[in-house]
Amino acid sequence: MASLEALLAAFPSPELDELVATRRDLHRHPELAFEERRTAGIAAGRLRSYGLAPREGVGKTGVTADAGGAGPRLMLRADMDALPLTEATGAPYASEAPGRMHACGHDGHVAIALAVARRLTATPPPAPLRFLFQPAEEGRGGAQACAADGVLDGVGAAFGLHLWTPLPAGRIGINRGPLMAAVDQFEITVEGRGGHGAAPHETEDSILASARIVDALQSVVAREISPLEPAVVTVGSIHGGTAFNIIPGSVRMEGTARSFTEAVGRALPEKIRRIVEGTASACGVRATLRYERVNGATINDAKMADLVIETASRVLGEENVETDTRTLGGEDMSVFLERVPGCFFFVGCGLEGPPRAHHSPRFDVDERALAVGTLVMEAVVREAARRLA
Ligand code: NI
């Protein structure tokens, strides 16, 4: 059991300085999905300096490096991409690229993974290891691209972490089972005969139909999914019309649906389709639905989650490990955890003061969390090596 202050007092200050410097350097130079060339170059260079032989261009712009002998590898994954957003923190290390920002903390993930890689390879590694610096986590298929490129070949278990502002530094959030939701994406096109705004009876009103569709979709979660099962249906964009006195011929909407279980995930598209098409029909217009299941839920293996809970409790104190954390946010770590056992967990990094929501232009992290993430992940890998040997 240790307080954050005691933990930090024992953490080598040059190492914390380097963690912060690495994170801030990446933060100043954010790169979007599948463009992470500078970031990947920094990761590969550091891995080389540890005596490893990184493979670059994995899943387009990713990097892997193996350490240790033969046998099932423990994979440690960090994502690298930034978001298309202009930073508004005013921090001295703010993004130097307008329209690009590390607004989810992936800069910190890279810094932590590099520190953990150095710790685990400074002496003979505790087990065969693979470090993965993954591109394009933000809904762009980076994990799929890496999996297709063979990053899971020979891997026995996979671990990853995410900096998490809802929790303060010094705390870990985890769940035995689903941690993050399955992510679906849909697009609805509503089409009707447009016309003069003063003669609605001579038109088919795609605006009114769209409003009714958005409203009716709320009944999917409220009336058709068990109240004991979390789910979300959100319409996030709606575009139609050109003038105040014209009923347009079409409206286009986009949205997302989220779920934790495969049963709910399988049921959602048909329920949404029935409401979209039925409501359109009732309004005398036509609607088409394009529906894509982007990522599965990020589900922790129970044994691996126990391993992380016990290890993090040893490092941080039991009272600092929240074991019932879940969010309907999504993560493509799910691609790996669907194929090999493993665990993904949140590392608290919330700052005092106004909220620093993930994916917002004011996102920022408590950099002390970089040391916490390093200590916990190193301990998790060593414990996994011990238990799986
Ligand atoms: Ni993220």
Short mmCIF file of C-alpha atoms and ligand atoms in Angstrom, two decimals:
data_model
loop_
_atom_site.label_atom_id
_atom_site.label_comp_id
_atom_site.label_asym_id
_atom_site.label_seq_id
_atom_site.Cartn_x
_atom_site.Cartn_y
_atom_site.Cartn_z
CA MET A 1 0.00 0.00 0.00
CA ALA A 2 1.40 3.38 -0.97
CA SER A 3 0.19 6.93 -1.33
CA LEU A 4 0.81 8.69 -4.61
CA GLU A 5 3.37 10.94 -2.91
CA ALA A 6 5.32 7.97 -1.52
CA LEU A 7 5.16 6.25 -4.89
CA LEU A 8 6.50 9.31 -6.69
CA ALA A 9 9.21 9.89 -4.09
CA ALA A 10 10.53 6.41 -4.89
CA PHE A 11 10.26 6.88 -8.66
CA PRO A 12 13.59 7.90 -10.28
CA SER A 13 13.24 11.58 -11.10
CA PRO A 14 15.34 11.43 -14.33
CA GLU A 15 12.94 8.75 -15.55
CA LEU A 16 9.90 10.88 -14.73
CA ASP A 17 11.58 13.83 -16.46
CA GLU A 18 12.06 11.70 -19.55
CA LEU A 19 8.48 10.40 -19.45
CA VAL A 20 7.20 13.98 -19.32
CA ALA A 21 9.62 15.17 -22.01
CA THR A 22 8.62 12.33 -24.35
CA ARG A 23 4.93 12.94 -23.78
CA ARG A 24 5.27 16.69 -24.33
CA ASP A 25 7.35 16.25 -27.47
CA LEU A 26 4.71 13.93 -28.95
CA HIS A 27 2.02 16.30 -27.70
CA ARG A 28 3.56 19.21 -29.63
CA HIS A 29 3.73 17.11 -32.80
CA PRO A 30 0.48 15.14 -33.01
CA GLU A 31 -0.10 12.88 -36.01
CA LEU A 32 -3.44 11.56 -37.23
CA ALA A 33 -4.37 7.95 -37.96
CA PHE A 34 -1.96 6.15 -40.30
CA GLU A 35 0.24 9.27 -40.46
CA GLU A 36 2.22 8.54 -37.28
CA ARG A 37 5.60 8.52 -39.03
CA ARG A 38 7.47 10.86 -36.68
CA THR A 39 5.97 9.15 -33.62
CA ALA A 40 6.81 5.70 -34.97
CA GLY A 41 10.35 6.87 -35.77
CA ILE A 42 10.83 8.06 -32.19
CA ALA A 43 9.49 4.77 -30.81
CA ALA A 44 11.70 2.70 -33.13
CA GLY A 45 14.77 4.79 -32.29
CA ARG A 46 14.25 4.38 -28.57
CA LEU A 47 13.64 0.62 -28.92
CA ARG A 48 16.88 0.37 -30.90
CA SER A 49 18.70 2.24 -28.13
CA TYR A 50 17.50 -0.50 -25.73
CA GLY A 51 19.23 -3.08 -27.97
CA LEU A 52 16.01 -4.28 -29.64
CA ALA A 53 15.45 -4.71 -33.39
CA PRO A 54 12.14 -2.98 -34.14
CA ARG A 55 10.06 -3.81 -37.19
CA GLU A 56 8.57 -0.68 -38.75
CA GLY A 57 5.65 -0.22 -41.14
CA VAL A 58 3.52 -2.72 -39.21
CA GLY A 59 -0.17 -2.22 -40.08
CA LYS A 60 1.06 0.69 -42.22
CA THR A 61 2.65 3.00 -39.63
CA GLY A 62 3.03 0.81 -36.53
CA VAL A 63 6.15 -0.54 -34.84
CA THR A 64 6.77 -3.83 -33.05
CA ALA A 65 9.80 -5.16 -31.23
CA ASP A 66 10.33 -8.55 -29.64
CA ALA A 67 12.46 -9.24 -26.60
CA GLY A 68 13.34 -12.43 -24.77
CA GLY A 69 13.51 -15.97 -26.10
CA ALA A 70 11.02 -18.25 -27.77
CA GLY A 71 7.61 -19.20 -26.38
CA PRO A 72 4.26 -17.49 -26.03
CA ARG A 73 4.85 -13.75 -25.92
CA LEU A 74 3.28 -11.19 -23.62
CA MET A 75 2.25 -8.28 -25.82
CA LEU A 76 2.22 -4.73 -24.49
CA ARG A 77 0.25 -2.41 -26.74
CA ALA A 78 0.29 1.39 -26.95
CA ASP A 79 -1.70 3.43 -29.48
CA MET A 80 -0.09 6.45 -31.13
CA ASP A 81 -2.64 8.54 -33.05
CA ALA A 82 -4.00 12.02 -32.34
CA LEU A 83 -7.39 13.55 -33.19
CA PRO A 84 -8.54 16.10 -35.77
CA LEU A 85 -9.11 18.89 -33.26
CA THR A 86 -7.50 22.27 -32.54
CA GLU A 87 -6.03 22.45 -29.04
CA ALA A 88 -7.34 25.13 -26.67
CA THR A 89 -5.44 24.35 -23.45
CA GLY A 90 -2.93 27.19 -23.79
CA ALA A 91 -0.33 24.82 -22.30
CA PRO A 92 3.33 25.60 -23.08
CA TYR A 93 3.56 22.15 -24.70
CA ALA A 94 0.35 22.60 -26.73
CA SER A 95 0.04 21.17 -30.23
CA GLU A 96 1.99 23.08 -32.85
CA ALA A 97 -0.29 21.69 -35.58
CA PRO A 98 -3.65 23.46 -35.99
CA GLY A 99 -6.42 20.91 -36.46
CA ARG A 100 -4.48 18.12 -34.76
CA MET A 101 -4.29 17.34 -31.08
CA HIS A 102 -3.43 14.53 -28.70
CA ALA A 103 -6.83 14.90 -27.04
CA CYS A 104 -7.10 11.31 -25.81
CA GLY A 105 -3.73 10.76 -24.13
CA HIS A 106 -2.14 8.45 -26.69
CA ASP A 107 1.04 10.57 -26.45
CA GLY A 108 1.26 9.45 -22.82
CA HIS A 109 0.62 5.82 -23.80
CA VAL A 110 3.67 5.89 -26.08
CA ALA A 111 5.83 7.50 -23.38
CA ILE A 112 4.73 4.92 -20.79
CA ALA A 113 5.25 1.94 -23.12
CA LEU A 114 8.77 3.13 -23.96
CA ALA A 115 9.61 3.48 -20.25
CA VAL A 116 8.17 0.03 -19.53
CA ALA A 117 10.10 -1.47 -22.46
CA ARG A 118 13.34 -0.07 -21.10
CA ARG A 119 12.64 -1.36 -17.58
CA LEU A 120 11.74 -4.84 -18.86
CA THR A 121 14.76 -5.15 -21.17
CA ALA A 122 17.46 -3.55 -18.97
CA THR A 123 18.01 -7.04 -17.56
CA PRO A 124 17.03 -10.31 -19.27
CA PRO A 125 13.24 -10.01 -19.90
CA PRO A 126 11.00 -11.95 -17.50
CA ALA A 127 9.28 -13.68 -20.44
CA PRO A 128 9.22 -13.49 -24.24
CA LEU A 129 7.78 -10.03 -24.92
CA ARG A 130 6.36 -8.05 -27.82
CA PHE A 131 5.96 -4.29 -27.77
CA LEU A 132 3.38 -2.89 -30.19
CA PHE A 133 3.10 0.79 -31.04
CA GLN A 134 -0.21 0.77 -32.86
CA PRO A 135 -1.45 3.32 -35.41
CA ALA A 136 -4.97 4.58 -36.00
CA GLU A 137 -6.90 3.61 -32.88
CA GLU A 138 -9.49 6.36 -33.35
CA GLY A 139 -12.03 4.41 -35.38
CA ARG A 140 -9.73 3.95 -38.34
CA GLY A 141 -8.91 0.26 -38.09
CA GLY A 142 -5.33 0.36 -36.79
CA ALA A 143 -5.72 -2.74 -34.63
CA GLN A 144 -7.27 -4.69 -37.51
CA ALA A 145 -4.41 -3.61 -39.76
CA CYS A 146 -1.86 -4.75 -37.17
CA ALA A 147 -3.66 -8.06 -36.60
CA ALA A 148 -3.73 -8.64 -40.37
CA ASP A 149 0.01 -7.95 -40.35
CA GLY A 150 0.56 -10.78 -37.87
CA VAL A 151 1.24 -8.88 -34.63
CA LEU A 152 -0.60 -11.57 -32.64
CA ASP A 153 1.45 -14.44 -34.10
CA GLY A 154 3.03 -16.21 -31.15
CA VAL A 155 1.31 -13.96 -28.59
CA GLY A 156 -0.12 -15.66 -25.48
CA ALA A 157 -1.61 -12.63 -23.74
CA ALA A 158 -2.02 -8.92 -24.40
CA PHE A 159 -2.06 -5.92 -22.08
CA GLY A 160 -2.81 -2.27 -22.64
CA LEU A 161 -3.73 0.83 -20.67
CA HIS A 162 -5.52 4.10 -21.25
CA LEU A 163 -4.95 7.36 -19.43
CA TRP A 164 -8.33 8.32 -18.00
CA THR A 165 -9.31 11.81 -16.81
CA PRO A 166 -12.47 10.77 -14.88
CA LEU A 167 -10.14 9.23 -12.26
CA PRO A 168 -7.41 11.18 -10.40
CA ALA A 169 -3.72 10.26 -10.68
CA GLY A 170 -2.85 7.36 -8.42
CA ARG A 171 -6.01 5.41 -9.18
CA ILE A 172 -6.68 2.55 -11.59
CA GLY A 173 -10.05 1.64 -13.12
CA ILE A 174 -10.75 -1.84 -14.39
CA ASN A 175 -13.51 -4.38 -14.85
CA ARG A 176 -13.62 -8.17 -14.88
CA GLY A 177 -15.36 -8.58 -18.23
CA PRO A 178 -16.43 -5.72 -20.49
CA LEU A 179 -14.58 -2.44 -19.89
CA MET A 180 -15.51 -0.57 -23.05
CA ALA A 181 -18.42 -0.94 -25.45
CA ALA A 182 -18.85 -2.28 -28.94
CA VAL A 183 -18.94 0.60 -31.42
CA ASP A 184 -21.40 0.61 -34.31
CA GLN A 185 -21.74 3.38 -36.85
CA PHE A 186 -24.79 4.11 -38.99
CA GLU A 187 -25.89 6.46 -41.70
CA ILE A 188 -29.54 7.18 -42.55
CA THR A 189 -30.59 8.80 -45.80
CA VAL A 190 -34.18 10.06 -45.94
CA GLU A 191 -35.57 10.94 -49.35
CA GLY A 192 -38.86 12.51 -50.38
CA ARG A 193 -40.22 14.80 -53.04
CA GLY A 194 -39.22 18.28 -51.89
CA GLY A 195 -41.00 21.48 -52.75
CA HIS A 196 -42.21 24.85 -51.56
CA GLY A 197 -42.27 25.41 -47.82
CA ALA A 198 -45.68 27.04 -48.21
CA ALA A 199 -47.20 23.97 -49.90
CA PRO A 200 -46.23 21.02 -47.69
CA HIS A 201 -49.26 19.04 -48.90
CA GLU A 202 -47.64 18.86 -52.32
CA THR A 203 -44.34 17.48 -50.96
CA GLU A 204 -42.95 14.51 -49.09
CA ASP A 205 -41.30 16.14 -46.08
CA SER A 206 -37.94 14.53 -45.36
CA ILE A 207 -37.26 17.06 -42.56
CA LEU A 208 -40.34 16.10 -40.53
CA ALA A 209 -39.68 12.42 -41.20
CA SER A 210 -36.08 12.80 -40.00
CA ALA A 211 -37.21 14.51 -36.79
CA ARG A 212 -39.63 11.63 -36.15
CA ILE A 213 -36.92 9.06 -36.88
CA VAL A 214 -34.51 10.67 -34.37
CA ASP A 215 -37.30 10.74 -31.79
CA ALA A 216 -38.47 7.18 -32.47
CA LEU A 217 -34.94 5.81 -32.27
CA GLN A 218 -34.88 6.75 -28.58
CA SER A 219 -37.37 3.96 -27.94
CA VAL A 220 -34.84 1.31 -28.96
CA VAL A 221 -32.91 1.67 -25.70
CA ALA A 222 -35.89 2.81 -23.62
CA ARG A 223 -38.37 0.10 -24.70
CA GLU A 224 -36.62 -2.70 -26.54
CA ILE A 225 -33.36 -3.43 -24.70
CA SER A 226 -33.44 -4.88 -21.20
CA PRO A 227 -33.00 -2.12 -18.62
CA LEU A 228 -30.31 -4.33 -17.10
CA GLU A 229 -28.22 -4.13 -20.29
CA PRO A 230 -26.39 -0.88 -21.08
CA ALA A 231 -26.85 0.44 -24.61
CA VAL A 232 -26.76 3.78 -26.40
CA VAL A 233 -28.25 5.00 -29.67
CA THR A 234 -27.07 8.50 -30.60
CA VAL A 235 -27.75 10.51 -33.75
CA GLY A 236 -24.72 12.77 -33.94
CA SER A 237 -25.19 14.63 -37.19
CA ILE A 238 -28.14 15.72 -39.29
CA HIS A 239 -27.85 17.58 -42.57
CA GLY A 240 -30.63 18.70 -44.88
CA GLY A 241 -32.04 21.72 -46.58
CA THR A 242 -30.73 24.90 -48.14
CA ALA A 243 -33.27 27.63 -47.33
CA PHE A 244 -36.04 28.62 -44.93
CA ASN A 245 -38.80 28.19 -47.49
CA ILE A 246 -37.79 24.97 -49.23
CA ILE A 247 -38.67 21.44 -48.13
CA PRO A 248 -35.56 19.55 -49.20
CA GLY A 249 -35.51 16.33 -51.18
CA SER A 250 -33.20 14.54 -48.78
CA VAL A 251 -31.71 14.54 -45.30
CA ARG A 252 -28.61 12.65 -44.20
CA MET A 253 -27.99 11.60 -40.62
CA GLU A 254 -25.15 9.77 -38.91
CA GLY A 255 -25.03 8.11 -35.55
CA THR A 256 -23.54 5.50 -33.30
CA ALA A 257 -24.89 2.60 -31.27
CA ARG A 258 -23.02 1.10 -28.30
CA SER A 259 -23.41 -2.14 -26.39
CA PHE A 260 -21.48 -4.51 -24.13
CA THR A 261 -22.89 -7.93 -24.97
CA GLU A 262 -22.95 -9.78 -28.27
CA ALA A 263 -26.70 -10.44 -27.89
CA VAL A 264 -27.51 -6.72 -27.66
CA GLY A 265 -24.98 -5.89 -30.38
CA ARG A 266 -26.59 -8.38 -32.73
CA ALA A 267 -30.12 -7.13 -31.97
CA LEU A 268 -29.49 -3.40 -32.45
CA PRO A 269 -29.17 -3.15 -36.28
CA GLU A 270 -32.54 -4.83 -36.95
CA LYS A 271 -34.35 -2.77 -34.33
CA ILE A 272 -32.88 0.43 -35.74
CA ARG A 273 -33.68 -0.61 -39.31
CA ARG A 274 -37.32 -1.39 -38.45
CA ILE A 275 -37.81 2.02 -36.83
CA VAL A 276 -36.02 3.93 -39.59
CA GLU A 277 -37.91 2.24 -42.41
CA GLY A 278 -41.25 2.05 -40.59
CA THR A 279 -41.19 5.69 -39.52
CA ALA A 280 -40.20 6.78 -43.02
CA SER A 281 -43.05 4.76 -44.47
CA ALA A 282 -45.53 6.30 -42.00
CA CYS A 283 -44.33 9.74 -43.14
CA GLY A 284 -44.62 8.86 -46.82
CA VAL A 285 -40.88 9.13 -47.54
CA ARG A 286 -38.13 6.58 -48.18
CA ALA A 287 -35.22 5.91 -45.85
CA THR A 288 -32.15 3.76 -46.26
CA LEU A 289 -29.89 2.64 -43.42
CA ARG A 290 -26.21 1.80 -43.80
CA TYR A 291 -25.03 0.06 -40.63
CA GLU A 292 -21.53 -1.02 -39.72
CA ARG A 293 -20.28 -2.81 -36.63
CA VAL A 294 -16.89 -1.10 -36.21
CA ASN A 295 -15.38 -2.66 -33.06
CA GLY A 296 -16.48 -5.33 -30.67
CA ALA A 297 -16.62 -4.64 -26.93
CA THR A 298 -13.30 -4.54 -25.09
CA ILE A 299 -13.70 -7.53 -22.79
CA ASN A 300 -11.13 -8.44 -20.17
CA ASP A 301 -10.35 -12.07 -19.50
CA ALA A 302 -11.41 -12.71 -15.87
CA LYS A 303 -8.09 -14.31 -14.86
CA MET A 304 -6.04 -11.56 -16.49
CA ALA A 305 -8.24 -8.89 -14.90
CA ASP A 306 -7.69 -10.53 -11.49
CA LEU A 307 -3.96 -10.49 -12.16
CA VAL A 308 -4.06 -6.76 -12.92
CA ILE A 309 -6.33 -6.00 -9.95
CA GLU A 310 -4.05 -7.87 -7.54
CA THR A 311 -0.89 -6.37 -8.99
CA ALA A 312 -2.23 -2.81 -9.11
CA SER A 313 -3.51 -3.22 -5.54
CA ARG A 314 -0.02 -4.23 -4.45
CA VAL A 315 1.54 -1.21 -6.19
CA LEU A 316 -1.08 1.45 -5.41
CA GLY A 317 -3.06 0.10 -2.48
CA GLU A 318 -6.35 -1.76 -2.79
CA GLU A 319 -8.31 1.43 -2.11
CA ASN A 320 -6.91 2.95 -5.30
CA VAL A 321 -8.12 0.21 -7.64
CA GLU A 322 -11.72 0.60 -8.83
CA THR A 323 -12.90 -2.78 -10.01
CA ASP A 324 -16.29 -1.87 -11.48
CA THR A 325 -15.29 0.72 -14.08
CA ARG A 326 -17.08 0.63 -17.42
CA THR A 327 -17.69 3.14 -20.18
CA LEU A 328 -19.63 3.04 -23.42
CA GLY A 329 -16.66 4.60 -25.14
CA GLY A 330 -14.95 2.24 -27.57
CA GLU A 331 -11.43 0.92 -28.13
CA ASP A 332 -9.91 -1.21 -30.83
CA MET A 333 -7.87 -3.08 -28.19
CA SER A 334 -11.01 -5.24 -28.52
CA VAL A 335 -9.56 -6.66 -31.74
CA PHE A 336 -6.67 -8.20 -29.79
CA LEU A 337 -8.70 -9.24 -26.73
CA GLU A 338 -11.14 -11.10 -28.99
CA ARG A 339 -8.24 -13.27 -30.14
CA VAL A 340 -6.00 -13.66 -27.09
CA PRO A 341 -6.68 -13.38 -23.36
CA GLY A 342 -5.56 -10.15 -21.79
CA CYS A 343 -6.57 -7.04 -19.98
CA PHE A 344 -7.05 -3.35 -20.68
CA PHE A 345 -7.30 -0.88 -17.83
CA PHE A 346 -7.60 2.83 -17.09
CA VAL A 347 -4.89 4.88 -15.43
CA GLY A 348 -6.35 7.90 -13.65
CA CYS A 349 -4.87 11.22 -14.81
CA GLY A 350 -7.56 13.77 -13.93
CA LEU A 351 -6.41 17.30 -13.07
CA GLU A 352 -8.05 19.52 -10.48
CA GLY A 353 -10.28 22.27 -11.82
CA PRO A 354 -12.45 22.36 -14.91
CA PRO A 355 -13.21 19.08 -16.68
CA ARG A 356 -10.64 17.87 -19.23
CA ALA A 357 -12.87 15.53 -21.17
CA HIS A 358 -11.29 13.08 -23.60
CA HIS A 359 -11.70 14.26 -27.22
CA SER A 360 -12.24 17.88 -26.11
CA PRO A 361 -9.93 20.79 -27.07
CA ARG A 362 -9.19 21.33 -23.34
CA PHE A 363 -8.05 17.77 -22.69
CA ASP A 364 -4.91 17.47 -20.58
CA VAL A 365 -3.48 14.99 -18.12
CA ASP A 366 -1.86 14.96 -14.69
CA GLU A 367 1.61 13.87 -15.80
CA ARG A 368 2.25 12.07 -12.50
CA ALA A 369 0.03 9.38 -14.04
CA LEU A 370 2.89 8.59 -16.44
CA ALA A 371 4.90 7.23 -13.51
CA VAL A 372 1.88 5.36 -12.14
CA GLY A 373 1.17 3.76 -15.53
CA THR A 374 4.81 2.76 -15.91
CA LEU A 375 4.99 1.14 -12.45
CA VAL A 376 1.70 -0.71 -12.79
CA MET A 377 2.30 -1.96 -16.33
CA GLU A 378 5.83 -3.13 -15.53
CA ALA A 379 4.53 -4.97 -12.46
CA VAL A 380 1.65 -6.49 -14.48
CA VAL A 381 4.01 -7.87 -17.13
CA ARG A 382 6.37 -9.30 -14.51
CA GLU A 383 3.47 -10.91 -12.65
CA ALA A 384 2.01 -12.31 -15.89
CA ALA A 385 5.43 -13.74 -16.74
CA ARG A 386 5.56 -15.41 -13.33
CA ARG A 387 2.03 -16.85 -13.47
CA LEU A 388 2.08 -17.95 -17.11
CA ALA A 389 5.54 -19.50 -16.98
NI NI B 1 -8.04 6.81 -26.73
#
